[in-house]
């Protein structure tokens, strides 16, 4: 079952495989550019602290993708 939300007809399915591949590569490049650098080596910390670091990295990536928000 599908529902249309809003007034625009939005189709998420791209039928042309070449076009879908190009769109996927463009999205991958956009997201890779927004991802903050991760330090090399071993990091030892508690589970809670590692989750906090992950949250900070996700927040930094979101701010790069949405600078006006």
mmCIF file with all atom_site columns, N, CA and C in Angstrom:
data_model
loop_
_atom_site.group_PDB
_atom_site.id
_atom_site.type_symbol
_atom_site.label_atom_id
_atom_site.label_alt_id
_atom_site.label_comp_id
_atom_site.label_asym_id
_atom_site.label_entity_id
_atom_site.label_seq_id
_atom_site.pdbx_PDB_ins_code
_atom_site.Cartn_x
_atom_site.Cartn_y
_atom_site.Cartn_z
_atom_site.occupancy
_atom_site.B_iso_or_equiv
_atom_site.pdbx_formal_charge
_atom_site.auth_seq_id
_atom_site.auth_comp_id
_atom_site.auth_asym_id
_atom_site.auth_atom_id
_atom_site.pdbx_PDB_model_num
ATOM 1   N N  . UNK A 1 1  ? 0.844  -1.178 0.000   1.00 0.00 ? 1  UNK A N  1
ATOM 2   C CA . UNK A 1 1  ? 0.000  0.000  0.000   1.00 0.00 ? 1  UNK A CA 1
ATOM 3   C C  . UNK A 1 1  ? 0.888  1.239  0.000   1.00 0.00 ? 1  UNK A C  1
ATOM 4   N N  . UNK A 1 2  ? 0.574  2.177  -0.840  1.00 0.00 ? 2  UNK A N  1
ATOM 5   C CA . UNK A 1 2  ? 1.317  3.435  -0.887  1.00 0.00 ? 2  UNK A CA 1
ATOM 6   C C  . UNK A 1 2  ? 0.370  4.588  -0.642  1.00 0.00 ? 2  UNK A C  1
ATOM 7   N N  . UNK A 1 3  ? 0.904  5.639  -0.051  1.00 0.00 ? 3  UNK A N  1
ATOM 8   C CA . UNK A 1 3  ? 0.131  6.850  0.170   1.00 0.00 ? 3  UNK A CA 1
ATOM 9   C C  . UNK A 1 3  ? 0.903  8.015  -0.416  1.00 0.00 ? 3  UNK A C  1
ATOM 10  N N  . UNK A 1 4  ? 0.195  8.945  -0.984  1.00 0.00 ? 4  UNK A N  1
ATOM 11  C CA . UNK A 1 4  ? 0.798  10.174 -1.463  1.00 0.00 ? 4  UNK A CA 1
ATOM 12  C C  . UNK A 1 4  ? 0.577  11.239 -0.407  1.00 0.00 ? 4  UNK A C  1
ATOM 13  N N  . UNK A 1 5  ? 1.685  11.810 0.061   1.00 0.00 ? 5  UNK A N  1
ATOM 14  C CA . UNK A 1 5  ? 1.620  12.855 1.075   1.00 0.00 ? 5  UNK A CA 1
ATOM 15  C C  . UNK A 1 5  ? 1.977  14.163 0.403   1.00 0.00 ? 5  UNK A C  1
ATOM 16  N N  . UNK A 1 6  ? 1.140  15.150 0.528   1.00 0.00 ? 6  UNK A N  1
ATOM 17  C CA . UNK A 1 6  ? 1.377  16.434 -0.121  1.00 0.00 ? 6  UNK A CA 1
ATOM 18  C C  . UNK A 1 6  ? 0.755  16.473 -1.504  1.00 0.00 ? 6  UNK A C  1
ATOM 19  N N  . UNK A 1 7  ? 1.094  17.517 -2.248  1.00 0.00 ? 7  UNK A N  1
ATOM 20  C CA . UNK A 1 7  ? 0.475  17.740 -3.550  1.00 0.00 ? 7  UNK A CA 1
ATOM 21  C C  . UNK A 1 7  ? 1.331  17.262 -4.708  1.00 0.00 ? 7  UNK A C  1
ATOM 22  N N  . UNK A 1 8  ? 2.634  17.069 -4.484  1.00 0.00 ? 8  UNK A N  1
ATOM 23  C CA . UNK A 1 8  ? 3.509  16.653 -5.578  1.00 0.00 ? 8  UNK A CA 1
ATOM 24  C C  . UNK A 1 8  ? 3.535  15.143 -5.702  1.00 0.00 ? 8  UNK A C  1
ATOM 25  N N  . UNK A 1 9  ? 3.609  14.671 -6.930  1.00 0.00 ? 9  UNK A N  1
ATOM 26  C CA . UNK A 1 9  ? 3.745  13.241 -7.174  1.00 0.00 ? 9  UNK A CA 1
ATOM 27  C C  . UNK A 1 9  ? 5.229  12.899 -7.054  1.00 0.00 ? 9  UNK A C  1
ATOM 28  N N  . UNK A 1 10 ? 5.595  12.130 -6.058  1.00 0.00 ? 10 UNK A N  1
ATOM 29  C CA . UNK A 1 10 ? 6.996  11.790 -5.819  1.00 0.00 ? 10 UNK A CA 1
ATOM 30  C C  . UNK A 1 10 ? 7.181  10.299 -6.082  1.00 0.00 ? 10 UNK A C  1
ATOM 31  N N  . UNK A 1 11 ? 8.097  9.997  -6.966  1.00 0.00 ? 11 UNK A N  1
ATOM 32  C CA . UNK A 1 11 ? 8.405  8.604  -7.251  1.00 0.00 ? 11 UNK A CA 1
ATOM 33  C C  . UNK A 1 11 ? 9.855  8.351  -6.859  1.00 0.00 ? 11 UNK A C  1
ATOM 34  N N  . UNK A 1 12 ? 10.074 7.457  -5.922  1.00 0.00 ? 12 UNK A N  1
ATOM 35  C CA . UNK A 1 12 ? 11.428 7.161  -5.466  1.00 0.00 ? 12 UNK A CA 1
ATOM 36  C C  . UNK A 1 12 ? 12.109 6.125  -6.343  1.00 0.00 ? 12 UNK A C  1
ATOM 37  N N  . UNK A 1 13 ? 11.387 5.495  -7.217  1.00 0.00 ? 13 UNK A N  1
ATOM 38  C CA . UNK A 1 13 ? 11.950 4.436  -8.034  1.00 0.00 ? 13 UNK A CA 1
ATOM 39  C C  . UNK A 1 13 ? 12.438 5.000  -9.364  1.00 0.00 ? 13 UNK A C  1
ATOM 40  N N  . UNK A 1 14 ? 13.716 4.796  -9.648  1.00 0.00 ? 14 UNK A N  1
ATOM 41  C CA . UNK A 1 14 ? 14.290 5.206  -10.923 1.00 0.00 ? 14 UNK A CA 1
ATOM 42  C C  . UNK A 1 14 ? 14.378 3.961  -11.782 1.00 0.00 ? 14 UNK A C  1
ATOM 43  N N  . UNK A 1 15 ? 13.722 3.978  -12.911 1.00 0.00 ? 15 UNK A N  1
ATOM 44  C CA . UNK A 1 15 ? 13.624 2.775  -13.734 1.00 0.00 ? 15 UNK A CA 1
ATOM 45  C C  . UNK A 1 15 ? 14.856 2.542  -14.596 1.00 0.00 ? 15 UNK A C  1
ATOM 46  N N  . UNK A 1 16 ? 15.583 3.602  -14.951 1.00 0.00 ? 16 UNK A N  1
ATOM 47  C CA . UNK A 1 16 ? 16.780 3.458  -15.769 1.00 0.00 ? 16 UNK A CA 1
ATOM 48  C C  . UNK A 1 16 ? 17.966 3.107  -14.869 1.00 0.00 ? 16 UNK A C  1
ATOM 49  N N  . UNK A 1 17 ? 18.594 1.934  -15.041 1.00 0.00 ? 17 UNK A N  1
ATOM 50  C CA . UNK A 1 17 ? 19.691 1.537  -14.160 1.00 0.00 ? 17 UNK A CA 1
ATOM 51  C C  . UNK A 1 17 ? 20.889 2.485  -14.219 1.00 0.00 ? 17 UNK A C  1
ATOM 52  N N  . UNK A 1 18 ? 21.189 3.022  -15.378 1.00 0.00 ? 18 UNK A N  1
ATOM 53  C CA . UNK A 1 18 ? 22.305 3.961  -15.510 1.00 0.00 ? 18 UNK A CA 1
ATOM 54  C C  . UNK A 1 18 ? 22.047 5.250  -14.753 1.00 0.00 ? 18 UNK A C  1
ATOM 55  N N  . UNK A 1 19 ? 20.832 5.745  -14.864 1.00 0.00 ? 19 UNK A N  1
ATOM 56  C CA . UNK A 1 19 ? 20.450 6.961  -14.134 1.00 0.00 ? 19 UNK A CA 1
ATOM 57  C C  . UNK A 1 19 ? 20.446 6.722  -12.630 1.00 0.00 ? 19 UNK A C  1
ATOM 58  N N  . UNK A 1 20 ? 19.962 5.561  -12.215 1.00 0.00 ? 20 UNK A N  1
ATOM 59  C CA . UNK A 1 20 ? 19.949 5.226  -10.789 1.00 0.00 ? 20 UNK A CA 1
ATOM 60  C C  . UNK A 1 20 ? 21.368 5.151  -10.243 1.00 0.00 ? 20 UNK A C  1
ATOM 61  N N  . UNK A 1 21 ? 22.296 4.590  -11.018 1.00 0.00 ? 21 UNK A N  1
ATOM 62  C CA . UNK A 1 21 ? 23.687 4.495  -10.592 1.00 0.00 ? 21 UNK A CA 1
ATOM 63  C C  . UNK A 1 21 ? 24.310 5.881  -10.455 1.00 0.00 ? 21 UNK A C  1
ATOM 64  N N  . UNK A 1 22 ? 24.036 6.762  -11.415 1.00 0.00 ? 22 UNK A N  1
ATOM 65  C CA . UNK A 1 22 ? 24.562 8.130  -11.346 1.00 0.00 ? 22 UNK A CA 1
ATOM 66  C C  . UNK A 1 22 ? 24.007 8.880  -10.131 1.00 0.00 ? 22 UNK A C  1
ATOM 67  N N  . UNK A 1 23 ? 22.718 8.727  -9.876  1.00 0.00 ? 23 UNK A N  1
ATOM 68  C CA . UNK A 1 23 ? 22.121 9.382  -8.715  1.00 0.00 ? 23 UNK A CA 1
ATOM 69  C C  . UNK A 1 23 ? 22.702 8.838  -7.410  1.00 0.00 ? 23 UNK A C  1
ATOM 70  N N  . UNK A 1 24 ? 22.895 7.531  -7.354  1.00 0.00 ? 24 UNK A N  1
ATOM 71  C CA . UNK A 1 24 ? 23.472 6.918  -6.160  1.00 0.00 ? 24 UNK A CA 1
ATOM 72  C C  . UNK A 1 24 ? 24.889 7.391  -5.904  1.00 0.00 ? 24 UNK A C  1
ATOM 73  N N  . UNK A 1 25 ? 25.687 7.493  -6.959  1.00 0.00 ? 25 UNK A N  1
ATOM 74  C CA . UNK A 1 25 ? 27.061 7.973  -6.806  1.00 0.00 ? 25 UNK A CA 1
ATOM 75  C C  . UNK A 1 25 ? 27.090 9.435  -6.370  1.00 0.00 ? 25 UNK A C  1
ATOM 76  N N  . UNK A 1 26 ? 26.166 10.225 -6.877  1.00 0.00 ? 26 UNK A N  1
ATOM 77  C CA . UNK A 1 26 ? 26.118 11.634 -6.480  1.00 0.00 ? 26 UNK A CA 1
ATOM 78  C C  . UNK A 1 26 ? 25.755 11.771 -4.998  1.00 0.00 ? 26 UNK A C  1
ATOM 79  N N  . UNK A 1 27 ? 24.797 10.984 -4.537  1.00 0.00 ? 27 UNK A N  1
ATOM 80  C CA . UNK A 1 27 ? 24.406 11.028 -3.123  1.00 0.00 ? 27 UNK A CA 1
ATOM 81  C C  . UNK A 1 27 ? 25.552 10.519 -2.248  1.00 0.00 ? 27 UNK A C  1
ATOM 82  N N  . UNK A 1 28 ? 26.221 9.438  -2.682  1.00 0.00 ? 28 UNK A N  1
ATOM 83  C CA . UNK A 1 28 ? 27.356 8.914  -1.916  1.00 0.00 ? 28 UNK A CA 1
ATOM 84  C C  . UNK A 1 28 ? 28.464 9.950  -1.791  1.00 0.00 ? 28 UNK A C  1
ATOM 85  N N  . UNK A 1 29 ? 28.749 10.668 -2.875  1.00 0.00 ? 29 UNK A N  1
ATOM 86  C CA . UNK A 1 29 ? 29.800 11.691 -2.836  1.00 0.00 ? 29 UNK A CA 1
ATOM 87  C C  . UNK A 1 29 ? 29.401 12.844 -1.919  1.00 0.00 ? 29 UNK A C  1
ATOM 88  N N  . UNK A 1 30 ? 28.128 13.234 -1.957  1.00 0.00 ? 30 UNK A N  1
ATOM 89  C CA . UNK A 1 30 ? 27.657 14.318 -1.095  1.00 0.00 ? 30 UNK A CA 1
ATOM 90  C C  . UNK A 1 30 ? 27.786 13.939 0.372   1.00 0.00 ? 30 UNK A C  1
ATOM 91  N N  . UNK A 1 31 ? 27.377 12.722 0.707   1.00 0.00 ? 31 UNK A N  1
ATOM 92  C CA . UNK A 1 31 ? 27.430 12.289 2.094   1.00 0.00 ? 31 UNK A CA 1
ATOM 93  C C  . UNK A 1 31 ? 28.864 12.050 2.562   1.00 0.00 ? 31 UNK A C  1
ATOM 94  N N  . UNK A 1 32 ? 29.729 11.558 1.674   1.00 0.00 ? 32 UNK A N  1
ATOM 95  C CA . UNK A 1 32 ? 31.124 11.330 2.046   1.00 0.00 ? 32 UNK A CA 1
ATOM 96  C C  . UNK A 1 32 ? 31.825 12.655 2.324   1.00 0.00 ? 32 UNK A C  1
ATOM 97  N N  . UNK A 1 33 ? 31.461 13.696 1.588   1.00 0.00 ? 33 UNK A N  1
ATOM 98  C CA . UNK A 1 33 ? 32.070 15.005 1.802   1.00 0.00 ? 33 UNK A CA 1
ATOM 99  C C  . UNK A 1 33 ? 31.624 15.611 3.129   1.00 0.00 ? 33 UNK A C  1
ATOM 100 N N  . UNK A 1 34 ? 30.458 15.241 3.595   1.00 0.00 ? 34 UNK A N  1
ATOM 101 C CA . UNK A 1 34 ? 29.937 15.803 4.847   1.00 0.00 ? 34 UNK A CA 1
ATOM 102 C C  . UNK A 1 34 ? 30.439 15.056 6.075   1.00 0.00 ? 34 UNK A C  1
ATOM 103 N N  . UNK A 1 35 ? 30.946 13.845 5.865   1.00 0.00 ? 35 UNK A N  1
ATOM 104 C CA . UNK A 1 35 ? 31.369 13.033 7.004   1.00 0.00 ? 35 UNK A CA 1
ATOM 105 C C  . UNK A 1 35 ? 32.654 13.586 7.613   1.00 0.00 ? 35 UNK A C  1
ATOM 106 N N  . UNK A 1 36 ? 32.676 13.812 8.906   1.00 0.00 ? 36 UNK A N  1
ATOM 107 C CA . UNK A 1 36 ? 33.895 14.309 9.546   1.00 0.00 ? 36 UNK A CA 1
ATOM 108 C C  . UNK A 1 36 ? 34.980 13.229 9.556   1.00 0.00 ? 36 UNK A C  1
ATOM 109 N N  . UNK A 1 37 ? 36.224 13.672 9.637   1.00 0.00 ? 37 UNK A N  1
ATOM 110 C CA . UNK A 1 37 ? 37.347 12.749 9.674   1.00 0.00 ? 37 UNK A CA 1
ATOM 111 C C  . UNK A 1 37 ? 37.329 11.970 10.984  1.00 0.00 ? 37 UNK A C  1
ATOM 112 N N  . UNK A 1 38 ? 37.689 10.707 10.893  1.00 0.00 ? 38 UNK A N  1
ATOM 113 C CA . UNK A 1 38 ? 37.751 9.845  12.064  1.00 0.00 ? 38 UNK A CA 1
ATOM 114 C C  . UNK A 1 38 ? 39.217 9.604  12.375  1.00 0.00 ? 38 UNK A C  1
ATOM 115 N N  . UNK A 1 39 ? 39.567 9.731  13.636  1.00 0.00 ? 39 UNK A N  1
ATOM 116 C CA . UNK A 1 39 ? 40.945 9.517  14.032  1.00 0.00 ? 39 UNK A CA 1
ATOM 117 C C  . UNK A 1 39 ? 41.388 8.085  13.807  1.00 0.00 ? 39 UNK A C  1
ATOM 118 N N  . UNK A 1 40 ? 42.673 7.906  13.568  1.00 0.00 ? 40 UNK A N  1
ATOM 119 C CA . UNK A 1 40 ? 43.211 6.568  13.350  1.00 0.00 ? 40 UNK A CA 1
ATOM 120 C C  . UNK A 1 40 ? 43.678 5.982  14.674  1.00 0.00 ? 40 UNK A C  1
ATOM 121 N N  . UNK A 1 41 ? 43.757 4.683  14.723  1.00 0.00 ? 41 UNK A N  1
ATOM 122 C CA . UNK A 1 41 ? 44.246 4.013  15.908  1.00 0.00 ? 41 UNK A CA 1
ATOM 123 C C  . UNK A 1 41 ? 43.118 3.449  16.745  1.00 0.00 ? 41 UNK A C  1
ATOM 124 N N  . UNK A 1 42 ? 43.489 2.996  17.906  1.00 0.00 ? 42 UNK A N  1
ATOM 125 C CA . UNK A 1 42 ? 42.544 2.351  18.814  1.00 0.00 ? 42 UNK A CA 1
ATOM 126 C C  . UNK A 1 42 ? 42.073 3.363  19.847  1.00 0.00 ? 42 UNK A C  1
ATOM 127 N N  . UNK A 1 43 ? 40.787 3.394  20.071  1.00 0.00 ? 43 UNK A N  1
ATOM 128 C CA . UNK A 1 43 ? 40.206 4.267  21.077  1.00 0.00 ? 43 UNK A CA 1
ATOM 129 C C  . UNK A 1 43 ? 39.514 3.382  22.107  1.00 0.00 ? 43 UNK A C  1
ATOM 130 N N  . UNK A 1 44 ? 39.924 3.493  23.337  1.00 0.00 ? 44 UNK A N  1
ATOM 131 C CA . UNK A 1 44 ? 39.315 2.704  24.405  1.00 0.00 ? 44 UNK A CA 1
ATOM 132 C C  . UNK A 1 44 ? 38.509 3.647  25.285  1.00 0.00 ? 44 UNK A C  1
ATOM 133 N N  . UNK A 1 45 ? 37.247 3.295  25.438  1.00 0.00 ? 45 UNK A N  1
ATOM 134 C CA . UNK A 1 45 ? 36.355 4.115  26.257  1.00 0.00 ? 45 UNK A CA 1
ATOM 135 C C  . UNK A 1 45 ? 35.137 3.276  26.633  1.00 0.00 ? 45 UNK A C  1
ATOM 136 N N  . UNK A 1 46 ? 34.334 3.828  27.505  1.00 0.00 ? 46 UNK A N  1
ATOM 137 C CA . UNK A 1 46 ? 33.106 3.131  27.877  1.00 0.00 ? 46 UNK A CA 1
ATOM 138 C C  . UNK A 1 46 ? 32.112 3.198  26.723  1.00 0.00 ? 46 UNK A C  1
ATOM 139 N N  . UNK A 1 47 ? 31.134 2.322  26.791  1.00 0.00 ? 47 UNK A N  1
ATOM 140 C CA . UNK A 1 47 ? 30.099 2.302  25.757  1.00 0.00 ? 47 UNK A CA 1
ATOM 141 C C  . UNK A 1 47 ? 29.381 3.652  25.695  1.00 0.00 ? 47 UNK A C  1
ATOM 142 N N  . UNK A 1 48 ? 29.094 4.216  26.828  1.00 0.00 ? 48 UNK A N  1
ATOM 143 C CA . UNK A 1 48 ? 28.403 5.510  26.887  1.00 0.00 ? 48 UNK A CA 1
ATOM 144 C C  . UNK A 1 48 ? 29.234 6.602  26.207  1.00 0.00 ? 48 UNK A C  1
ATOM 145 N N  . UNK A 1 49 ? 30.546 6.624  26.488  1.00 0.00 ? 49 UNK A N  1
ATOM 146 C CA . UNK A 1 49 ? 31.414 7.652  25.901  1.00 0.00 ? 49 UNK A CA 1
ATOM 147 C C  . UNK A 1 49 ? 31.524 7.480  24.384  1.00 0.00 ? 49 UNK A C  1
ATOM 148 N N  . UNK A 1 50 ? 31.627 6.235  23.909  1.00 0.00 ? 50 UNK A N  1
ATOM 149 C CA . UNK A 1 50 ? 31.684 5.996  22.467  1.00 0.00 ? 50 UNK A CA 1
ATOM 150 C C  . UNK A 1 50 ? 30.381 6.432  21.792  1.00 0.00 ? 50 UNK A C  1
ATOM 151 N N  . UNK A 1 51 ? 29.253 6.198  22.447  1.00 0.00 ? 51 UNK A N  1
ATOM 152 C CA . UNK A 1 51 ? 27.974 6.665  21.904  1.00 0.00 ? 51 UNK A CA 1
ATOM 153 C C  . UNK A 1 51 ? 27.925 8.188  21.843  1.00 0.00 ? 51 UNK A C  1
ATOM 154 N N  . UNK A 1 52 ? 28.465 8.858  22.864  1.00 0.00 ? 52 UNK A N  1
ATOM 155 C CA . UNK A 1 52 ? 28.522 10.321 22.849  1.00 0.00 ? 52 UNK A CA 1
ATOM 156 C C  . UNK A 1 52 ? 29.379 10.828 21.693  1.00 0.00 ? 52 UNK A C  1
ATOM 157 N N  . UNK A 1 53 ? 30.522 10.171 21.458  1.00 0.00 ? 53 UNK A N  1
ATOM 158 C CA . UNK A 1 53 ? 31.386 10.573 20.345  1.00 0.00 ? 53 UNK A CA 1
ATOM 159 C C  . UNK A 1 53 ? 30.681 10.359 19.005  1.00 0.00 ? 53 UNK A C  1
ATOM 160 N N  . UNK A 1 54 ? 29.946 9.245  18.879  1.00 0.00 ? 54 UNK A N  1
ATOM 161 C CA . UNK A 1 54 ? 29.182 9.004  17.654  1.00 0.00 ? 54 UNK A CA 1
ATOM 162 C C  . UNK A 1 54 ? 28.109 10.072 17.455  1.00 0.00 ? 54 UNK A C  1
ATOM 163 N N  . UNK A 1 55 ? 27.440 10.446 18.529  1.00 0.00 ? 55 UNK A N  1
ATOM 164 C CA . UNK A 1 55 ? 26.421 11.488 18.432  1.00 0.00 ? 55 UNK A CA 1
ATOM 165 C C  . UNK A 1 55 ? 27.025 12.813 17.978  1.00 0.00 ? 55 UNK A C  1
ATOM 166 N N  . UNK A 1 56 ? 28.206 13.132 18.483  1.00 0.00 ? 56 UNK A N  1
ATOM 167 C CA . UNK A 1 56 ? 28.875 14.374 18.077  1.00 0.00 ? 56 UNK A CA 1
ATOM 168 C C  . UNK A 1 56 ? 29.276 14.335 16.599  1.00 0.00 ? 56 UNK A C  1
ATOM 169 N N  . UNK A 1 57 ? 29.742 13.169 16.132  1.00 0.00 ? 57 UNK A N  1
ATOM 170 C CA . UNK A 1 57 ? 30.099 13.045 14.714  1.00 0.00 ? 57 UNK A CA 1
ATOM 171 C C  . UNK A 1 57 ? 28.865 13.175 13.832  1.00 0.00 ? 57 UNK A C  1
ATOM 172 N N  . UNK A 1 58 ? 27.752 12.576 14.251  1.00 0.00 ? 58 UNK A N  1
ATOM 173 C CA . UNK A 1 58 ? 26.512 12.686 13.482  1.00 0.00 ? 58 UNK A CA 1
ATOM 174 C C  . UNK A 1 58 ? 26.014 14.132 13.457  1.00 0.00 ? 58 UNK A C  1
ATOM 175 N N  . UNK A 1 59 ? 26.143 14.815 14.564  1.00 0.00 ? 59 UNK A N  1
ATOM 176 C CA . UNK A 1 59 ? 25.724 16.212 14.628  1.00 0.00 ? 59 UNK A CA 1
ATOM 177 C C  . UNK A 1 59 ? 26.587 17.080 13.709  1.00 0.00 ? 59 UNK A C  1
ATOM 178 N N  . UNK A 1 60 ? 27.893 16.823 13.691  1.00 0.00 ? 60 UNK A N  1
ATOM 179 C CA . UNK A 1 60 ? 28.783 17.582 12.807  1.00 0.00 ? 60 UNK A CA 1
ATOM 180 C C  . UNK A 1 60 ? 28.433 17.333 11.342  1.00 0.00 ? 60 UNK A C  1
ATOM 181 N N  . UNK A 1 61 ? 28.127 16.091 10.990  1.00 0.00 ? 61 UNK A N  1
ATOM 182 C CA . UNK A 1 61 ? 27.743 15.782 9.611   1.00 0.00 ? 61 UNK A CA 1
ATOM 183 C C  . UNK A 1 61 ? 26.429 16.459 9.249   1.00 0.00 ? 61 UNK A C  1
ATOM 184 N N  . UNK A 1 62 ? 25.462 16.461 10.158  1.00 0.00 ? 62 UNK A N  1
ATOM 185 C CA . UNK A 1 62 ? 24.178 17.109 9.895   1.00 0.00 ? 62 UNK A CA 1
ATOM 186 C C  . UNK A 1 62 ? 24.353 18.604 9.706   1.00 0.00 ? 62 UNK A C  1
ATOM 187 N N  . UNK A 1 63 ? 25.235 19.204 10.498  1.00 0.00 ? 63 UNK A N  1
ATOM 188 C CA . UNK A 1 63 ? 25.472 20.646 10.349  1.00 0.00 ? 63 UNK A CA 1
ATOM 189 C C  . UNK A 1 63 ? 26.138 20.966 9.027   1.00 0.00 ? 63 UNK A C  1
ATOM 190 N N  . UNK A 1 64 ? 26.993 20.076 8.533   1.00 0.00 ? 64 UNK A N  1
ATOM 191 C CA . UNK A 1 64 ? 27.609 20.308 7.214   1.00 0.00 ? 64 UNK A CA 1
ATOM 192 C C  . UNK A 1 64 ? 26.595 20.177 6.088   1.00 0.00 ? 64 UNK A C  1
ATOM 193 N N  . UNK A 1 65 ? 25.656 19.233 6.254   1.00 0.00 ? 65 UNK A N  1
ATOM 194 C CA . UNK A 1 65 ? 24.642 19.039 5.221   1.00 0.00 ? 65 UNK A CA 1
ATOM 195 C C  . UNK A 1 65 ? 23.569 20.113 5.244   1.00 0.00 ? 65 UNK A C  1
ATOM 196 N N  . UNK A 1 66 ? 23.285 20.665 6.432   1.00 0.00 ? 66 UNK A N  1
ATOM 197 C CA . UNK A 1 66 ? 22.234 21.656 6.601   1.00 0.00 ? 66 UNK A CA 1
ATOM 198 C C  . UNK A 1 66 ? 22.795 22.888 7.310   1.00 0.00 ? 66 UNK A C  1
ATOM 199 N N  . UNK A 1 67 ? 23.598 23.683 6.610   1.00 0.00 ? 67 UNK A N  1
ATOM 200 C CA . UNK A 1 67 ? 24.274 24.793 7.283   1.00 0.00 ? 67 UNK A CA 1
ATOM 201 C C  . UNK A 1 67 ? 23.315 25.871 7.790   1.00 0.00 ? 67 UNK A C  1
ATOM 202 N N  . UNK A 1 68 ? 22.155 26.031 7.201   1.00 0.00 ? 68 UNK A N  1
ATOM 203 C CA . UNK A 1 68 ? 21.245 27.099 7.608   1.00 0.00 ? 68 UNK A CA 1
ATOM 204 C C  . UNK A 1 68 ? 20.395 26.748 8.803   1.00 0.00 ? 68 UNK A C  1
ATOM 205 N N  . UNK A 1 69 ? 20.336 25.489 9.169   1.00 0.00 ? 69 UNK A N  1
ATOM 206 C CA . UNK A 1 69 ? 19.450 25.067 10.274  1.00 0.00 ? 69 UNK A CA 1
ATOM 207 C C  . UNK A 1 69 ? 20.096 25.225 11.610  1.00 0.00 ? 69 UNK A C  1
#
